[in-house]
CSV table of C-alpha atoms and ligand atoms in Angstrom, one decimal:
chain,number,residue,atom,x,y,z
C,1,MET,CA,16.2,-8.5,-19.5
C,2,LYS,CA,13.1,-7.7,-21.4
C,3,PHE,CA,10.5,-10.3,-20.6
C,4,ILE,CA,8.8,-11.3,-17.4
C,5,ASP,CA,10.0,-14.9,-17.7
C,6,GLU,CA,13.5,-13.7,-17.5
C,7,PHE,CA,12.9,-12.2,-14.1
C,8,ARG,CA,11.8,-15.7,-12.8
C,9,ARG,CA,14.8,-17.7,-14.1
C,10,SER,CA,16.0,-20.0,-11.4
C,11,ASP,CA,19.6,-20.3,-12.8
C,12,LEU,CA,19.9,-16.5,-12.5
C,13,ALA,CA,18.3,-16.5,-9.1
C,14,GLN,CA,20.7,-19.2,-7.8
C,15,GLY,CA,23.7,-17.0,-8.8
C,16,VAL,CA,22.3,-14.0,-6.9
C,17,ILE,CA,21.4,-16.1,-3.9
C,18,ARG,CA,25.0,-17.5,-3.8
C,19,ARG,CA,26.4,-14.0,-4.0
C,20,ILE,CA,24.1,-12.8,-1.1
C,21,HIS,CA,25.2,-15.8,1.0
C,22,HIS,CA,28.9,-15.1,0.3
C,23,ASN,CA,28.6,-11.3,1.0
C,24,SER,CA,26.3,-11.2,4.0
C,25,THR,CA,28.4,-11.3,7.2
C,26,LYS,CA,26.6,-8.7,9.3
C,27,LYS,CA,23.1,-8.9,10.8
C,28,ALA,CA,20.8,-7.1,8.4
C,29,ARG,CA,17.1,-6.4,9.2
C,30,LEU,CA,15.5,-5.4,5.9
C,31,MET,CA,11.9,-4.1,5.6
C,32,GLU,CA,9.9,-4.4,2.5
C,33,PHE,CA,7.6,-1.4,2.6
C,34,CYS,CA,5.2,-2.6,0.0
C,35,GLY,CA,2.6,-5.4,0.4
C,36,GLY,CA,3.3,-6.4,-3.3
C,37,HIS,CA,6.8,-7.2,-2.3
C,38,THR,CA,5.6,-9.2,0.7
C,39,VAL,CA,3.5,-11.4,-1.7
C,40,THR,CA,6.5,-11.9,-4.0
C,41,ILE,CA,8.7,-12.9,-1.1
C,42,MET,CA,6.2,-15.3,0.4
C,43,LYS,CA,5.0,-16.8,-2.8
C,44,ASN,CA,8.5,-17.5,-4.0
C,45,GLY,CA,10.0,-18.7,-0.7
C,46,ILE,CA,12.6,-16.0,-0.8
C,47,ARG,CA,13.0,-15.8,3.0
C,48,GLN,CA,13.9,-19.5,3.1
C,49,LEU,CA,16.6,-18.9,0.5
C,50,LEU,CA,18.4,-16.1,2.4
C,51,PRO,CA,21.2,-16.6,4.9
C,52,PRO,CA,20.3,-16.5,8.7
C,53,THR,CA,22.1,-13.1,8.9
C,54,ILE,CA,19.2,-11.5,7.0
C,55,GLU,CA,15.8,-10.9,8.6
C,56,MET,CA,12.9,-9.7,6.4
C,57,LEU,CA,10.1,-7.6,7.9
C,58,SER,CA,6.9,-6.5,6.3
C,59,GLY,CA,6.0,-2.8,6.4
C,60,PRO,CA,3.0,-0.5,6.2
C,61,GLY,CA,2.7,-0.5,2.4
C,62,CYS,CA,-0.7,-2.0,1.8
C,63,PRO,CA,-3.2,0.7,1.2
C,64,VAL,CA,-6.2,-1.4,2.2
C,65,CYS,CA,-4.5,-2.6,5.5
C,66,VAL,CA,-3.5,0.9,6.6
C,67,THR,CA,-7.0,2.4,6.2
C,68,ASP,CA,-8.1,3.3,9.7
C,69,ASN,CA,-11.3,1.9,11.0
C,70,ALA,CA,-12.8,5.4,11.5
C,71,ASP,CA,-12.3,6.1,7.8
C,72,LEU,CA,-13.8,2.7,6.9
C,73,ASP,CA,-16.8,3.6,9.0
C,74,LYS,CA,-17.1,6.9,7.1
C,75,ALA,CA,-17.2,5.0,3.8
C,76,ILE,CA,-19.8,2.6,5.1
C,77,ALA,CA,-22.0,5.5,6.4
C,78,LEU,CA,-21.7,7.2,3.0
C,79,ALA,CA,-22.8,4.1,1.3
C,80,LYS,CA,-26.1,4.4,3.3
C,81,VAL,CA,-26.8,8.0,2.2
C,82,PRO,CA,-30.3,7.7,0.6
C,83,GLY,CA,-30.0,7.2,-3.2
C,84,ALA,CA,-26.2,7.1,-3.2
C,85,ILE,CA,-24.0,4.7,-5.2
C,86,LEU,CA,-20.7,4.0,-3.5
C,87,THR,CA,-18.0,2.8,-5.9
C,88,THR,CA,-14.7,1.2,-4.8
C,89,PHE,CA,-12.0,-1.3,-5.7
C,90,GLY,CA,-12.8,-4.9,-4.9
C,91,ASP,CA,-10.3,-5.4,-2.0
C,92,MET,CA,-12.2,-2.8,0.1
C,93,LEU,CA,-15.6,-4.6,0.1
C,94,LYS,CA,-14.8,-7.3,2.7
C,95,VAL,CA,-12.7,-5.1,5.0
C,96,PRO,CA,-14.5,-5.0,8.4
C,97,GLY,CA,-15.1,-1.6,9.9
C,98,SER,CA,-16.2,-1.0,13.5
C,99,ARG,CA,-19.6,-2.7,13.0
C,100,SER,CA,-19.9,-4.0,9.4
C,101,SER,CA,-18.2,-4.0,6.0
C,102,LEU,CA,-19.2,-2.5,2.7
C,103,GLN,CA,-20.2,-6.0,1.6
C,104,GLU,CA,-22.6,-6.2,4.6
C,105,ALA,CA,-23.9,-2.8,3.8
C,106,LYS,CA,-24.6,-3.9,0.3
C,107,ALA,CA,-26.4,-7.0,1.6
C,108,GLU,CA,-28.6,-4.7,3.7
C,109,GLY,CA,-29.6,-2.7,0.6
C,110,ALA,CA,-26.9,-0.1,0.0
C,111,ASP,CA,-25.8,0.3,-3.6
C,112,VAL,CA,-22.1,-0.6,-3.4
C,113,ARG,CA,-20.4,-1.3,-6.7
C,114,MET,CA,-16.9,-2.6,-7.4
C,115,VAL,CA,-15.1,-0.8,-10.1
C,116,TYR,CA,-11.7,-1.4,-11.8
C,117,SER,CA,-10.9,2.2,-12.4
C,118,THR,CA,-12.0,5.7,-11.5
C,119,MET,CA,-13.2,6.1,-15.1
C,120,ASP,CA,-15.7,3.3,-14.4
C,121,ALA,CA,-17.0,5.3,-11.4
C,122,LEU,CA,-17.3,8.4,-13.6
C,123,GLN,CA,-19.2,6.4,-16.2
C,124,ILE,CA,-21.6,5.2,-13.4
C,125,ALA,CA,-22.1,8.9,-12.5
C,126,ARG,CA,-22.9,9.8,-16.2
C,127,GLU,CA,-25.5,7.0,-16.3
C,128,ASN,CA,-27.1,7.9,-13.0
C,129,ALA,CA,-27.3,11.7,-13.2
C,130,ALA,CA,-30.1,11.9,-10.6
C,131,ARG,CA,-28.1,10.0,-7.9
C,132,PRO,CA,-24.9,10.9,-6.1
C,133,VAL,CA,-22.0,8.6,-7.1
C,134,ILE,CA,-19.2,8.5,-4.5
C,135,PHE,CA,-15.8,7.0,-5.3
C,136,LEU,CA,-13.9,5.7,-2.3
C,137,GLY,CA,-10.4,6.9,-3.0
C,138,ILE,CA,-7.8,4.8,-1.3
C,139,GLY,CA,-4.2,4.1,-2.3
C,140,PHE,CA,-0.8,5.7,-2.4
C,141,GLU,CA,0.9,8.1,-4.9
C,142,THR,CA,0.3,5.4,-7.5
C,143,THR,CA,-3.5,5.8,-7.6
C,144,ALA,CA,-4.1,9.4,-6.5
C,145,PRO,CA,-3.2,10.8,-9.9
C,146,THR,CA,-5.9,8.7,-11.6
C,147,VAL,CA,-8.4,9.9,-9.0
C,148,ALA,CA,-7.3,13.5,-9.7
C,149,ALA,CA,-7.8,12.9,-13.4
C,150,SER,CA,-11.4,11.7,-12.8
C,151,ILE,CA,-12.2,14.8,-10.9
C,152,LEU,CA,-10.7,17.1,-13.6
C,153,GLN,CA,-12.7,15.1,-16.2
C,154,ALA,CA,-15.9,15.4,-14.1
C,155,LYS,CA,-15.3,19.2,-13.8
C,156,GLN,CA,-14.7,19.5,-17.5
C,157,GLU,CA,-17.8,17.6,-18.4
C,158,GLY,CA,-20.0,19.3,-15.8
C,159,ILE,CA,-20.8,16.0,-14.1
C,160,SER,CA,-22.4,17.4,-10.9
C,161,ASN,CA,-23.2,14.1,-9.1
C,162,TYR,CA,-19.6,12.7,-8.8
C,163,TYR,CA,-17.9,12.8,-5.4
C,164,VAL,CA,-14.7,11.4,-3.9
C,165,LEU,CA,-14.0,10.3,-0.3
C,166,SER,CA,-10.2,10.9,-0.3
C,167,LEU,CA,-8.4,8.4,2.0
C,168,HIS,CA,-5.2,8.6,-0.1
C,169,LYS,CA,-1.9,8.3,1.6
C,170,LEU,CA,1.6,9.5,0.9
C,171,CYS,CA,4.4,7.0,1.6
C,172,PRO,CA,7.6,9.0,2.6
C,173,PRO,CA,6.0,10.7,5.6
C,174,VAL,CA,4.9,7.4,7.1
C,175,ILE,CA,8.4,5.9,6.8
C,176,ARG,CA,9.7,9.0,8.6
C,177,ALA,CA,7.1,8.5,11.3
C,178,LEU,CA,8.0,4.8,11.6
C,179,LEU,CA,11.8,5.5,11.9
C,180,ASP,CA,11.2,8.4,14.3
C,181,SER,CA,9.2,6.0,16.6
C,182,GLY,CA,12.4,4.0,17.1
C,183,GLU,CA,10.3,0.8,17.6
C,184,VAL,CA,12.1,-1.1,15.0
C,185,LYS,CA,15.8,-1.0,14.0
C,186,LEU,CA,16.2,-1.3,10.3
C,187,HIS,CA,19.5,-1.9,8.3
C,188,GLY,CA,17.9,-1.5,4.9
C,189,LEU,CA,14.6,-0.6,3.2
C,190,ILE,CA,13.1,-2.1,0.0
C,191,CYS,CA,11.3,0.9,-1.4
C,192,PRO,CA,8.1,0.4,-3.4
C,193,GLY,CA,8.5,0.2,-7.2
C,194,HIS,CA,5.1,1.4,-8.3
C,195,VAL,CA,5.0,4.4,-5.9
C,196,SER,CA,8.5,5.3,-7.0
C,197,ALA,CA,7.5,5.2,-10.6
C,198,ILE,CA,5.4,8.3,-9.8
C,199,ILE,CA,7.5,10.1,-7.1
C,200,GLY,CA,11.0,9.0,-8.3
C,201,SER,CA,13.9,8.2,-6.1
C,202,LYS,CA,14.6,11.6,-4.6
C,203,PRO,CA,11.8,11.6,-1.9
C,204,TRP,CA,13.6,8.6,-0.3
C,205,GLU,CA,16.9,10.3,0.1
C,206,PHE,CA,16.1,11.6,3.6
C,207,ILE,CA,16.2,8.0,4.8
C,208,ALA,CA,19.7,7.4,3.6
C,209,ARG,CA,20.9,10.9,4.7
C,210,ASP,CA,19.1,11.4,8.0
C,211,TYR,CA,18.8,7.8,9.3
C,212,ARG,CA,21.8,6.2,7.6
C,213,ILE,CA,19.7,3.4,6.2
C,214,PRO,CA,20.3,2.1,2.7
C,215,CYS,CA,17.4,2.1,0.3
C,216,VAL,CA,16.8,0.2,-2.9
C,217,ILE,CA,13.8,0.6,-5.1
C,218,SER,CA,12.6,-2.8,-6.3
C,219,GLY,CA,10.4,-4.3,-8.9
C,220,PHE,CA,8.0,-7.1,-8.1
C,221,GLU,CA,9.4,-10.2,-9.8
C,222,PRO,CA,11.5,-12.7,-7.8
C,223,LEU,CA,14.7,-11.6,-9.4
C,224,ASP,CA,13.9,-8.0,-8.8
C,225,VAL,CA,13.6,-8.6,-5.1
C,226,LEU,CA,16.7,-10.8,-5.0
C,227,GLN,CA,18.8,-8.2,-6.8
C,228,THR,CA,17.4,-5.6,-4.4
C,229,VAL,CA,18.5,-7.7,-1.4
C,230,ASP,CA,21.9,-8.2,-3.0
C,231,MET,CA,22.3,-4.4,-3.5
C,232,LEU,CA,21.2,-3.7,0.1
C,233,ILE,CA,23.6,-6.2,1.5
C,234,SER,CA,26.4,-4.7,-0.5
C,235,GLN,CA,25.6,-1.3,1.1
C,236,VAL,CA,25.2,-2.8,4.6
C,237,GLU,CA,28.5,-4.6,4.4
C,238,ALA,CA,30.3,-1.5,3.1
C,239,GLY,CA,28.7,0.8,5.7
C,240,ASP,CA,27.1,2.9,3.0
C,241,SER,CA,23.6,4.4,2.9
C,242,ARG,CA,22.4,5.5,-0.5
C,243,VAL,CA,19.2,5.3,-2.5
C,244,GLU,CA,19.6,3.0,-5.5
C,245,ILE,CA,17.2,1.9,-8.2
C,246,ALA,CA,17.0,-1.8,-9.0
C,247,TYR,CA,13.8,-1.2,-11.0
C,248,ARG,CA,15.2,0.9,-13.9
C,249,ARG,CA,12.6,-0.3,-16.3
C,250,GLY,CA,9.9,1.3,-14.2
C,251,VAL,CA,11.5,4.2,-12.2
C,252,ARG,CA,13.4,7.3,-13.1
C,253,PRO,CA,15.0,9.5,-10.4
C,254,GLU,CA,12.7,12.4,-11.2
C,255,GLY,CA,9.5,10.2,-11.3
C,256,ASN,CA,6.5,11.0,-13.4
C,257,GLN,CA,6.2,14.7,-13.4
C,258,ARG,CA,2.9,14.8,-15.3
C,259,ALA,CA,1.3,12.4,-12.8
C,260,LEU,CA,2.6,14.5,-9.9
C,261,GLU,CA,1.3,17.7,-11.4
C,262,LEU,CA,-2.1,16.2,-11.9
C,263,MET,CA,-2.1,14.9,-8.3
C,264,TYR,CA,-1.1,18.2,-6.8
C,265,GLN,CA,-3.4,20.2,-9.1
C,266,VAL,CA,-6.4,18.6,-7.3
C,267,PHE,CA,-5.1,17.5,-3.9
C,268,GLU,CA,-2.9,19.0,-1.2
C,269,PRO,CA,-1.2,17.2,1.7
C,270,CYS,CA,-3.1,16.9,5.0
C,271,PRO,CA,-2.7,14.9,8.2
C,272,ALA,CA,-4.0,11.3,7.8
C,273,ARG,CA,-4.8,8.4,10.2
C,274,TRP,CA,-2.9,5.2,9.6
C,275,ARG,CA,-4.0,1.9,11.2
C,276,GLY,CA,-1.5,1.1,13.9
C,277,MET,CA,0.4,4.4,13.5
C,278,GLY,CA,-2.1,7.1,14.5
C,279,THR,CA,-2.2,10.4,12.8
C,280,VAL,CA,0.8,11.2,10.6
C,281,PRO,CA,1.4,14.8,9.5
C,282,ASP,CA,1.2,15.6,5.8
C,283,SER,CA,0.7,11.9,4.9
C,284,GLY,CA,-2.8,12.2,3.4
C,285,LEU,CA,-4.3,14.0,0.4
C,286,LYS,CA,-7.3,16.2,0.7
C,287,LEU,CA,-9.1,18.1,-2.1
C,288,ARG,CA,-7.9,21.6,-2.7
C,289,ARG,CA,-10.4,24.4,-2.0
C,290,GLU,CA,-11.3,24.9,-5.7
C,291,PHE,CA,-12.3,21.2,-5.9
C,292,ALA,CA,-14.2,21.1,-2.6
C,293,ARG,CA,-17.5,20.5,-4.2
C,294,PHE,CA,-16.3,17.0,-5.1
C,295,ASP,CA,-15.5,16.2,-1.5
C,296,ALA,CA,-17.9,13.6,-0.2
C,297,GLU,CA,-17.1,14.4,3.4
C,298,LEU,CA,-18.3,18.0,2.9
C,299,ALA,CA,-21.2,17.2,0.6
C,300,PHE,CA,-23.2,14.8,2.8
C,301,ASP,CA,-24.6,14.7,6.3
C,302,PHE,CA,-23.7,11.3,7.7
C,303,ASP,CA,-22.8,9.7,11.0
C,304,PRO,CA,-20.1,7.0,11.0
C,305,GLY,CA,-20.7,6.4,14.8
C,306,PRO,CA,-18.0,5.6,17.3
C,307,THR,CA,-15.0,3.6,16.2
C,308,LEU,CA,-14.3,0.2,17.6
C,309,GLU,CA,-11.2,-1.9,16.9
C,310,PRO,CA,-11.5,-5.6,16.1
C,311,GLN,CA,-10.9,-7.6,19.2
C,312,GLY,CA,-7.6,-9.5,19.2
C,313,CYS,CA,-6.4,-8.3,15.8
C,314,ILE,CA,-2.8,-7.1,15.7
C,315,CYS,CA,-2.8,-5.7,12.2
C,316,GLY,CA,-1.4,-2.4,13.6
C,317,ASP,CA,1.6,-4.1,15.0
C,318,LEU,CA,2.2,-6.0,11.8
C,319,LEU,CA,2.1,-2.7,9.8
C,320,ARG,CA,4.8,-1.2,12.1
C,321,GLY,CA,7.0,-4.3,11.6
C,322,VAL,CA,7.0,-5.2,15.3
C,323,LYS,CA,5.1,-8.5,15.0
C,324,THR,CA,4.3,-11.1,12.4
C,325,PRO,CA,1.0,-12.8,11.6
C,326,ARG,CA,2.2,-15.9,13.5
C,327,ASP,CA,2.1,-13.8,16.7
C,328,CYS,CA,-1.7,-13.3,16.3
C,329,ARG,CA,-3.7,-15.9,18.2
C,330,LEU,CA,-6.6,-15.5,15.7
C,331,PHE,CA,-4.4,-16.4,12.7
C,332,ALA,CA,-5.8,-19.2,10.5
C,333,THR,CA,-8.2,-20.2,13.2
C,334,VAL,CA,-10.8,-17.5,13.9
C,335,CYS,CA,-9.3,-15.3,11.1
C,336,THR,CA,-9.1,-16.7,7.6
C,337,PRO,CA,-9.6,-15.2,4.1
C,338,ALA,CA,-13.2,-16.5,4.3
C,339,THR,CA,-13.8,-15.1,7.8
C,340,PRO,CA,-11.4,-12.1,8.0
C,341,VAL,CA,-11.1,-10.2,11.3
C,342,GLY,CA,-8.7,-7.6,10.1
C,343,PRO,CA,-7.7,-6.0,6.8
C,344,CYS,CA,-4.3,-7.8,6.7
C,345,MET,CA,-6.2,-11.0,6.0
C,346,VAL,CA,-8.6,-9.4,3.4
C,347,SER,CA,-6.2,-7.5,1.2
C,348,SER,CA,-4.4,-9.3,-1.7
C,349,GLU,CA,-1.3,-7.4,-0.4
C,350,GLY,CA,-1.9,-8.1,3.3
C,351,SER,CA,0.8,-10.0,5.2
C,352,CYS,CA,-1.7,-12.3,7.0
C,353,ALA,CA,-3.2,-13.3,3.7
C,354,ALA,CA,0.3,-13.9,2.3
C,355,TYR,CA,1.3,-16.0,5.3
C,356,TYR,CA,-2.0,-17.9,5.1
C,357,HIS,CA,-1.6,-18.8,1.4
C,358,TYR,CA,2.1,-19.4,1.2
C,359,GLY,CA,3.4,-20.1,4.7
C,360,ASP,CA,6.1,-18.1,6.4
C,361,GLY,CA,9.0,-20.4,5.8
C,362,THR,CA,9.6,-21.2,9.5
C,363,SER,CA,7.5,-24.3,9.8
C,364,GLY,CA,7.0,-25.5,6.3
C,365,GLU,CA,3.3,-25.3,7.0
C,366,GLN,CA,0.7,-23.3,5.1
C,367,GLY,CA,-2.5,-22.0,6.6
C,368,GLY,CA,-4.3,-23.9,3.8
C,369,GLN,CA,-7.4,-22.9,2.0
E,401,SF4,S1,-4.6,-12.9,11.5
E,401,SF4,FE1,-6.5,-11.7,11.3
E,401,SF4,S2,-6.9,-10.9,13.3
E,401,SF4,FE2,-4.8,-11.5,13.3
E,401,SF4,S3,-3.6,-9.7,12.7
E,401,SF4,FE3,-4.1,-10.8,10.8
E,401,SF4,S4,-6.0,-9.9,10.1
E,401,SF4,FE4,-5.8,-9.3,12.2
């Protein structure tokens, strides 16, 4: 198939669904790591189309949702550094930290600007040479290479007022932490397509080898996800555990070496805090020593204050796959996309937002807008 429409054809989908129903005899709890997959599943009612033997769980793969409150507080404090311009992607603006959000800081006078790319942030730095311009770097292996490229570009051009707060995260280490915790028993993992386009399929092999869990890398269209579930069920039924690629048009086993080189030229692994997971070794990216002058944490004197968690919010449990948004007593009452209490309701890839907009398939109800 070559065109997006073909990945949404209902006749093809019906055939795959029939095959899944026919083949699935054992209980199979499958986790979609990525928030993008959660949205595809909810939006297209994929859960409702699967047999009762298959349970789908959402995982920790939403970069906005997994950003810890202490790190959000750092970003908000940096936005208040006198003269600073804080640049970030749109989803981050409304995420509540311990006491406020970036949007509220902006309303109080901080210069917070939404950008669509790191190169936009760099352009703001060029145009405001007398002011520090800080880019809030969140995201997984998919975005970190572009942030690395902006730092290399700034170095090459001698742009001295550009800084990055690196809150980037690496996906395989958090999956290992999740599996080591033993909190949730998985029979299959839907691996993230966009992350895998950068890292390839090899970094997932430890899951199949060490934990005996089948992995399939999926694209983001409905037929991609159905095909992935079909492939996972084939492995579950056969007792196999391998890493397979259902997203051949986007992922090669070796990944994108150029992007990885860029990323590791500028960054190196470090421990990182994940919402709901605590600190996970080697799951973050910090600037290497030779790029330390771009590090916003080192460049400015700022006080993020003590960290407070949002009362009643269970985002951490959702990100570990142990609860669903329906288990949260604030869901769709106190907490809505207009009045978000936690990041899972703010982010376009958050599971609470997906449940709110599309329903969860158990009641036929939607949260409504
Ligand atoms: S519904 Fe709101 S408060 Fe509850 S877990 Fe989701 S984001 Fe947090």
